[in-house]
Tab-separated table of C-alpha atoms in Angstrom:
chain	number	residue	atom	x	y	z
A	1	MET	CA	117.191	80.276	99.230
A	2	THR	CA	115.847	80.703	101.840
A	3	ALA	CA	112.638	82.040	103.826
A	4	VAL	CA	110.281	82.902	107.254
A	5	THR	CA	107.132	83.249	106.948
A	6	TYR	CA	105.104	86.030	108.953
A	7	ARG	CA	101.580	85.752	110.257
A	8	ARG	CA	99.317	87.716	112.475
A	9	SER	CA	95.625	87.838	113.506
A	10	THR	CA	93.559	90.402	114.869
A	11	THR	CA	92.464	87.603	117.507
A	12	VAL	CA	93.176	84.703	118.801
A	13	ASN	CA	92.174	82.137	115.963
A	14	PRO	CA	94.177	79.114	115.979
A	15	SER	CA	93.138	77.687	112.728
A	16	TRP	CA	93.410	80.991	110.814
A	17	LEU	CA	96.995	80.932	111.697
A	18	GLU	CA	97.306	77.338	110.422
A	19	SER	CA	95.856	78.611	108.214
A	20	GLN	CA	98.637	81.275	107.092
A	21	GLU	CA	100.757	78.635	107.380
A	22	ALA	CA	99.750	76.430	105.639
A	23	ALA	CA	99.342	78.269	103.057
A	24	CYS	CA	103.311	80.146	103.337
A	25	ARG	CA	104.894	76.717	103.534
A	26	THR	CA	102.388	75.777	99.795
A	27	TYR	CA	103.659	78.259	98.106
A	28	ALA	CA	107.043	77.922	99.465
A	29	ARG	CA	107.404	73.882	98.273
A	30	GLU	CA	106.250	75.803	95.289
A	31	HIS	CA	108.721	78.604	94.647
A	32	GLY	CA	111.699	76.839	95.539
A	33	LEU	CA	111.873	78.584	99.420
A	34	THR	CA	112.990	76.846	102.249
A	35	ILE	CA	110.892	78.512	105.254
A	36	THR	CA	113.504	78.287	108.613
A	37	ASP	CA	111.235	80.277	110.688
A	38	THR	CA	108.314	81.589	111.413
A	39	PHE	CA	106.983	85.200	113.279
A	40	THR	CA	103.387	85.454	114.180
A	41	ASP	CA	101.573	88.207	116.088
A	42	ILE	CA	97.976	88.540	117.504
A	43	GLY	CA	96.626	91.403	117.305
A	44	ARG	CA	98.110	94.835	116.170
A	45	THR	CA	101.955	93.920	114.957
A	46	GLY	CA	104.205	93.585	117.309
A	47	ASN	CA	106.702	91.371	118.516
A	48	GLY	CA	106.488	88.953	115.487
A	49	LEU	CA	107.327	92.251	112.599
A	50	ALA	CA	109.672	93.061	115.628
A	51	ASP	CA	111.784	89.414	115.589
A	52	LEU	CA	111.424	89.865	111.607
A	53	LEU	CA	113.139	93.134	110.719
A	54	GLU	CA	115.791	92.437	113.140
A	55	ASP	CA	116.230	89.858	111.192
A	56	ALA	CA	116.251	90.887	108.097
A	57	GLN	CA	118.949	93.965	109.409
A	58	SER	CA	121.531	91.388	110.323
A	59	ASP	CA	121.218	89.556	107.077
A	60	SER	CA	119.431	86.299	108.087
A	61	VAL	CA	116.406	86.597	106.071
A	62	ASP	CA	116.706	86.384	102.254
A	63	ALA	CA	113.034	86.040	102.300
A	64	VAL	CA	108.957	86.328	103.381
A	65	ILE	CA	106.400	85.025	102.966
A	66	VAL	CA	103.160	86.428	103.946
A	67	ASN	CA	99.922	84.898	102.844
A	68	ASP	CA	98.952	88.955	101.839
A	69	LEU	CA	99.633	91.260	102.592
A	70	ALA	CA	97.385	93.152	105.511
A	71	ARG	CA	99.277	90.677	107.385
A	72	LEU	CA	102.402	93.946	107.781
A	73	GLY	CA	100.183	96.361	108.948
A	74	THR	CA	96.775	97.708	109.565
A	75	LYS	CA	97.454	101.318	107.689
A	76	ILE	CA	98.783	102.676	104.420
A	77	THR	CA	102.585	104.135	106.305
A	78	ASP	CA	102.447	100.567	107.964
A	79	HIS	CA	102.640	98.999	104.802
A	80	LEU	CA	105.151	101.130	103.411
A	81	THR	CA	107.321	101.395	106.634
A	82	THR	CA	107.589	97.686	106.700
A	83	VAL	CA	108.198	97.331	103.330
A	84	GLN	CA	110.397	100.000	102.862
A	85	ARG	CA	112.482	98.103	106.228
A	86	LEU	CA	112.799	95.060	104.328
A	87	HIS	CA	113.456	96.856	101.282
A	88	ASP	CA	116.390	98.339	102.704
A	89	ALA	CA	117.849	94.992	103.787
A	90	GLY	CA	117.535	93.601	100.338
A	91	VAL	CA	114.527	90.788	101.367
A	92	GLU	CA	112.365	89.923	98.799
A	93	ILE	CA	108.595	89.752	99.801
A	94	HIS	CA	106.432	86.984	98.958
A	95	VAL	CA	102.493	86.997	98.697
A	96	VAL	CA	100.178	83.939	98.890
A	97	THR	CA	97.115	85.844	97.849
A	98	GLU	CA	99.824	88.137	95.665
A	99	HIS	CA	97.075	90.846	95.597
A	100	ALA	CA	97.323	93.814	97.870
A	101	THR	CA	94.793	94.257	100.112
A	102	SER	CA	93.152	96.942	98.074
A	103	GLN	CA	93.624	99.347	94.986
A	104	ARG	CA	94.980	102.127	96.397
A	105	GLU	CA	97.074	99.764	98.526
A	106	GLY	CA	98.698	97.904	95.427
A	107	ARG	CA	99.356	100.865	93.707
A	108	LEU	CA	101.436	102.160	96.519
A	109	LEU	CA	103.221	99.749	96.730
A	110	GLY	CA	103.997	99.807	93.554
A	111	VAL	CA	105.185	103.296	93.656
A	112	MET	CA	107.482	102.681	96.917
A	113	GLN	CA	109.039	99.554	95.822
A	114	THR	CA	110.209	101.163	91.941
A	115	CYS	CA	111.804	104.220	93.595
A	116	ALA	CA	112.686	102.253	96.220
A	117	GLU	CA	114.401	100.122	92.841
A	118	ALA	CA	115.598	103.699	91.469
A	119	GLU	CA	116.957	105.033	94.363
A	120	SER	CA	119.206	102.369	95.230
A	121	ARG	CA	120.441	101.690	90.821
A	122	VAL	CA	121.334	106.216	91.429
A	123	VAL	CA	123.022	105.436	94.491
A	124	GLY	CA	124.568	102.267	92.913
A	125	ASP	CA	125.313	104.207	90.131
A	126	SER	CA	127.105	107.545	92.137
A	127	SER	CA	129.069	105.017	93.962
A	128	ARG	CA	131.118	103.650	90.944
A	129	GLU	CA	132.197	107.473	90.007
A	130	ASP	CA	133.560	108.293	93.500
């Protein structure tokens, strides 16, 4: 399966960006993923994430690897919106550290993903009835 990485740093910090990239590449190797591209933002989420989401919508992204969920936005609403858009595009999200930035965010993301999966099953079931 092909994957892209998304890395973000709140400030210009090449060593932190390189560290995120290295962790994502190690994760990819360990999980049999082939990295095809890297998207980057410095500061708030911006062009890098927008480009990633655009590629996801065009079906050119199978999976995205991030170091931690905070990379996908600095607010819970940003997380939820981004996760929903990636889910809707059929993109798997892989998190290197495999934990949310807080227990609350982790629970909310879990609920959001469960609802999206349930909705997708309901839509699939209703389309088969037509």
